[in-house]
XYZ file of N, CA and C in Angstrom:
390
model
N -3.463 12.015 8.106
C -2.946 11.283 6.962
C -1.541 10.748 7.228
N -0.744 11.461 8.016
C 0.621 11.018 8.272
C 0.621 9.732 9.094
N -0.346 9.585 10.003
C -0.453 8.358 10.781
C -0.809 7.177 9.882
N -1.715 7.389 8.959
C -2.125 6.314 8.056
C -0.969 5.921 7.151
N -0.264 6.884 6.603
C 0.845 6.591 5.691
C 1.994 5.893 6.412
N 2.410 6.427 7.539
C 3.531 5.847 8.278
C 3.161 4.471 8.819
N 1.971 4.324 9.357
C 1.528 3.029 9.865
C 1.433 1.978 8.777
N 0.991 2.391 7.590
C 0.912 1.457 6.468
C 2.296 0.978 6.049
N 3.254 1.890 5.994
C 4.624 1.509 5.641
C 5.198 0.564 6.696
N 4.952 0.853 7.967
C 5.442 -0.021 9.031
C 4.815 -1.409 8.938
N 3.538 -1.481 8.620
C 2.879 -2.774 8.487
C 3.420 -3.562 7.299
N 3.688 -2.884 6.202
C 4.237 -3.564 5.026
C 5.627 -4.110 5.336
N 6.465 -3.312 5.981
C 7.808 -3.775 6.342
C 7.722 -4.950 7.315
N 6.859 -4.850 8.303
C 6.679 -5.947 9.255
C 6.183 -7.213 8.581
N 5.274 -7.078 7.632
C 4.759 -8.233 6.908
C 5.840 -8.869 6.033
N 6.627 -8.049 5.368
C 7.730 -8.575 4.547
C 8.741 -9.299 5.425
N 9.085 -8.721 6.566
C 10.038 -9.374 7.474
C 9.460 -10.649 8.071
N 8.133 -10.707 8.239
C 7.497 -11.905 8.771
C 7.497 -13.022 7.731
N 7.191 -12.674 6.487
C 7.130 -13.668 5.414
C 8.523 -14.138 5.011
N 9.432 -13.201 4.863
C 10.782 -13.533 4.400
C 11.817 -12.847 5.283
N 12.090 -13.409 6.477
C 13.071 -12.766 7.360
C 14.484 -12.892 6.805
N 15.325 -11.982 7.213
C 16.729 -12.030 6.791
C 17.373 -13.289 7.345
N 18.194 -13.945 6.549
C 18.850 -15.190 6.971
C 20.135 -14.929 7.734
N 20.800 -13.816 7.418
C 22.039 -13.460 8.104
C 22.081 -11.943 8.255
N 22.893 -11.430 9.177
C 22.958 -9.972 9.375
C 23.329 -9.243 8.086
N 22.553 -8.212 7.792
C 22.713 -7.461 6.559
C 22.385 -6.004 6.861
N 23.161 -5.086 6.337
C 22.915 -3.666 6.602
C 21.692 -3.128 5.861
N 21.268 -3.792 4.792
C 20.169 -3.274 3.988
C 18.819 -3.905 4.290
N 18.815 -5.134 4.811
C 17.550 -5.841 4.978
C 17.519 -6.537 6.333
N 16.462 -6.362 7.061
C 16.291 -7.030 8.342
C 16.641 -6.118 9.507
N 16.397 -6.644 10.703
C 16.668 -5.899 11.926
C 18.078 -6.212 12.381
N 18.898 -5.196 12.527
C 20.288 -5.390 12.906
C 20.638 -4.451 14.058
N 21.169 -5.034 15.127
C 21.652 -4.264 16.257
C 22.772 -5.058 16.914
N 23.368 -4.475 17.932
C 24.458 -5.148 18.638
C 23.980 -6.448 19.270
N 22.847 -6.403 19.958
C 22.334 -7.605 20.614
C 21.846 -8.636 19.610
N 21.333 -8.189 18.479
C 20.863 -9.133 17.463
C 22.015 -9.877 16.806
N 23.186 -9.298 16.817
C 24.314 -9.936 16.153
C 25.165 -10.782 17.095
N 24.667 -11.087 18.292
C 25.419 -11.896 19.252
C 25.589 -13.325 18.735
N 24.496 -13.955 18.292
C 24.562 -15.300 17.711
C 23.373 -15.508 16.774
N 23.279 -16.694 16.168
C 22.215 -16.951 15.194
C 20.835 -16.954 15.841
N 20.740 -17.513 17.034
C 19.442 -17.571 17.702
C 18.933 -16.182 18.063
N 19.817 -15.312 18.518
C 19.395 -13.949 18.853
C 18.994 -13.185 17.598
N 19.667 -13.468 16.482
C 19.312 -12.798 15.234
C 17.922 -13.243 14.765
N 17.645 -14.539 14.830
C 16.318 -15.036 14.435
C 15.238 -14.472 15.355
N 15.526 -14.457 16.647
C 14.567 -13.919 17.610
C 14.285 -12.445 17.321
N 15.331 -11.686 17.017
C 15.173 -10.254 16.729
C 14.327 -10.043 15.476
N 14.516 -10.875 14.462
C 13.728 -10.732 13.234
C 12.249 -10.964 13.504
N 11.942 -11.988 14.294
C 10.545 -12.294 14.611
C 9.909 -11.192 15.451
N 10.621 -10.774 16.494
C 10.067 -9.739 17.368
C 9.910 -8.405 16.645
N 10.895 -8.041 15.838
C 10.815 -6.766 15.118
C 9.631 -6.771 14.153
N 9.413 -7.867 13.451
C 8.281 -7.921 12.520
C 6.957 -7.859 13.282
N 6.873 -8.559 14.424
C 5.653 -8.527 15.231
C 5.365 -7.122 15.742
N 6.391 -6.456 16.283
C 6.188 -5.110 16.827
C 5.903 -4.093 15.724
N 6.521 -4.244 14.566
C 6.207 -3.335 13.451
C 4.756 -3.504 13.014
N 4.297 -4.742 12.924
C 2.899 -4.975 12.560
C 1.952 -4.412 13.617
N 2.278 -4.633 14.876
C 1.410 -4.173 15.965
C 1.322 -2.648 16.007
N 2.474 -1.996 16.059
C 2.446 -0.533 16.161
C 2.009 0.128 14.853
N 2.264 -0.511 13.731
C 1.756 -0.001 12.463
C 0.239 -0.036 12.431
N -0.339 -1.142 12.917
C -1.804 -1.250 12.957
C -2.402 -0.219 13.910
N -1.779 -0.045 15.069
C -2.258 0.966 16.023
C -2.216 2.346 15.389
N -1.143 2.623 14.673
C -0.998 3.936 14.061
C -2.032 4.149 12.947
N -2.299 3.124 12.156
C -3.317 3.245 11.101
C -4.690 3.465 11.720
N -5.005 2.725 12.784
C -6.298 2.893 13.449
C -6.429 4.307 14.022
N -5.360 4.803 14.666
C -5.393 6.182 15.168
C -5.570 7.178 14.020
N -4.903 6.932 12.909
C -5.048 7.808 11.744
C -6.466 7.817 11.206
N -7.093 6.656 11.175
C -8.481 6.589 10.709
C -9.425 7.293 11.678
N -9.181 7.152 12.980
C -10.001 7.857 13.974
C -9.822 9.365 13.839
N -8.590 9.810 13.672
C -8.315 11.240 13.484
C -9.045 11.752 12.249
N -8.989 10.986 11.185
C -9.656 11.378 9.939
C -11.175 11.405 10.120
N -11.709 10.383 10.813
C -13.144 10.274 11.017
C -13.670 11.412 11.891
N -12.868 11.843 12.884
C -13.287 12.929 13.768
C -12.971 14.315 13.214
N -12.394 14.360 12.019
C -12.013 15.622 11.361
C -11.022 16.428 12.208
N -10.062 15.729 12.814
C -9.014 16.394 13.574
C -7.778 16.610 12.726
N -7.933 16.617 11.420
C -6.809 16.811 10.510
C -6.189 18.195 10.644
N -6.937 19.126 11.160
C -6.419 20.497 11.260
C -5.320 20.618 12.319
N -5.172 19.603 13.173
C -4.102 19.594 14.180
C -2.867 18.883 13.629
N -2.549 19.138 12.367
C -1.473 18.434 11.676
C -0.137 18.581 12.391
N 0.134 19.740 12.939
C 1.404 19.953 13.631
C 1.538 19.015 14.829
N 0.460 18.799 15.570
C 0.476 17.862 16.688
C 0.748 16.444 16.211
N 0.115 16.033 15.122
C 0.320 14.678 14.599
C 1.739 14.537 14.042
N 2.252 15.599 13.479
C 3.606 15.580 12.941
C 4.647 15.452 14.057
N 4.353 16.040 15.201
C 5.290 15.988 16.330
C 5.196 14.683 17.132
N 4.146 13.885 16.923
C 3.973 12.669 17.719
C 4.090 11.373 16.926
N 4.037 11.397 15.611
C 4.016 10.144 14.855
C 5.321 9.372 14.968
N 6.430 10.058 15.194
C 7.715 9.383 15.263
C 7.818 8.460 16.472
N 6.993 8.690 17.500
C 7.002 7.808 18.670
C 6.660 6.376 18.274
N 5.769 6.235 17.306
C 5.387 4.902 16.855
C 6.484 4.234 16.036
N 7.452 4.985 15.600
C 8.621 4.410 14.931
C 9.651 3.975 15.975
N 9.726 4.699 17.070
C 10.705 4.395 18.119
C 10.273 3.202 18.966
N 8.986 3.087 19.267
C 8.497 2.025 20.151
C 8.860 0.613 19.688
N 8.705 0.252 18.408
C 9.090 -1.109 18.009
C 10.579 -1.386 18.216
N 11.409 -0.396 18.017
C 12.854 -0.585 18.214
C 13.147 -0.799 19.695
N 12.567 0.018 20.542
C 12.799 -0.089 21.983
C 12.296 -1.434 22.509
N 11.109 -1.835 22.118
C 10.550 -3.088 22.624
C 11.289 -4.298 22.075
N 11.759 -4.212 20.844
C 12.552 -5.310 20.289
C 13.849 -5.457 21.056
N 14.511 -4.350 21.359
C 15.766 -4.411 22.117
C 15.546 -4.931 23.536
N 14.468 -4.503 24.178
C 14.177 -4.996 25.527
C 13.870 -6.490 25.507
N 13.107 -6.949 24.526
C 12.807 -8.374 24.401
C 14.060 -9.174 24.105
N 14.902 -8.638 23.256
C 16.144 -9.310 22.892
C 17.092 -9.387 24.081
N 17.159 -8.331 24.858
C 18.001 -8.336 26.058
C 17.513 -9.392 27.048
N 16.204 -9.467 27.257
C 15.652 -10.464 28.169
C 15.884 -11.879 27.642
N 15.766 -12.065 26.334
C 16.034 -13.361 25.710
C 17.472 -13.803 25.972
N 18.406 -12.888 25.818
C 19.813 -13.218 26.040
C 20.125 -13.427 27.524
N 19.471 -12.681 28.394
C 19.666 -12.879 29.832
C 19.150 -14.258 30.246
N 17.983 -14.643 29.744
C 17.409 -15.943 30.080
C 18.305 -17.091 29.629
N 19.004 -16.904 28.525
C 19.896 -17.949 28.003
C 21.334 -17.784 28.510
N 21.552 -16.768 29.336
C 22.883 -16.479 29.886
C 23.908 -16.227 28.777
N 23.485 -15.474 27.753
C 24.345 -15.165 26.617
C 24.529 -13.664 26.407
N 24.129 -12.869 27.373
C 24.299 -11.420 27.244
C 25.795 -11.104 27.231
N 26.267 -10.343 26.246
C 27.705 -10.055 26.172
C 28.197 -9.333 27.427
N 29.407 -9.647 27.841
C 29.957 -9.050 29.055
C 30.233 -7.555 28.900
N 30.407 -7.091 27.663
C 30.693 -5.671 27.444
C 29.428 -4.851 27.153
N 28.257 -5.457 27.318
C 27.007 -4.740 27.059
C 26.758 -3.714 28.155
N 26.416 -2.501 27.746
C 26.094 -1.428 28.679
C 24.622 -1.086 28.481
N 23.856 -1.227 29.536
C 22.433 -0.929 29.463
C 22.241 0.572 29.299
N 21.594 1.016 28.215
C 21.436 2.462 27.984
C 20.625 3.168 29.070
N 19.752 2.420 29.762
C 18.939 3.033 30.811
C 19.730 3.303 32.087
N 20.883 2.669 32.227
C 21.652 2.796 33.461
C 22.920 3.633 33.303
N 23.073 4.306 32.192
C 24.245 5.164 31.988
C 24.024 6.463 32.744
N 24.957 6.798 33.612
C 24.864 8.043 34.384
C 26.103 8.877 34.084
N 25.885 10.122 33.772
C 26.981 11.040 33.497
C 27.182 11.946 34.706
N 28.416 12.087 35.079
C 28.749 12.990 36.173
C 29.423 14.220 35.595
N 29.053 15.365 36.117
C 29.688 16.589 35.660
C 31.093 16.670 36.238
N 32.014 17.000 35.372
C 33.393 17.185 35.808
C 33.882 18.521 35.279
N 34.935 18.966 35.873
C 35.506 20.233 35.460
C 36.253 20.021 34.135
N 36.015 20.865 33.188
C 36.674 20.732 31.886
C 35.807 19.923 30.923
N 36.464 19.310 29.930
C 35.746 18.595 28.901
C 35.678 17.091 29.143
N 36.277 16.587 30.191
C 36.317 15.155 30.425
C 34.987 14.666 30.984
N 34.613 13.489 30.571
C 33.389 12.857 31.038
C 33.750 11.513 31.658
N 33.396 11.307 32.890
C 33.745 10.050 33.554
C 32.754 8.975 33.252
């Protein structure tokens, strides 16, 4: 049931963002991130991609929920509870990756952008982190 409920909410949000995307960056409505706020084109691109990915992963999650229900695997609720959040993370990750590639293709990636996948921490003595 958690897959069906969460997937349905994701699909509704994706559909609302598809029908009426945010016109400007807003903390309450629309997809907002550092890369999305670079310029107007990146913001529009982020709104479209986020709505598409929310609809896609929401539909996948609803279908998985219906299969789980149909196979009577509801008794494994703890497993479904521990895995449903992945479907919330995937649209954000894919939107950011698409947005990064969009900005790279247009040569508009900010010079101060740090790729989260390439951050390496070195252990140092004491509390300092290099």
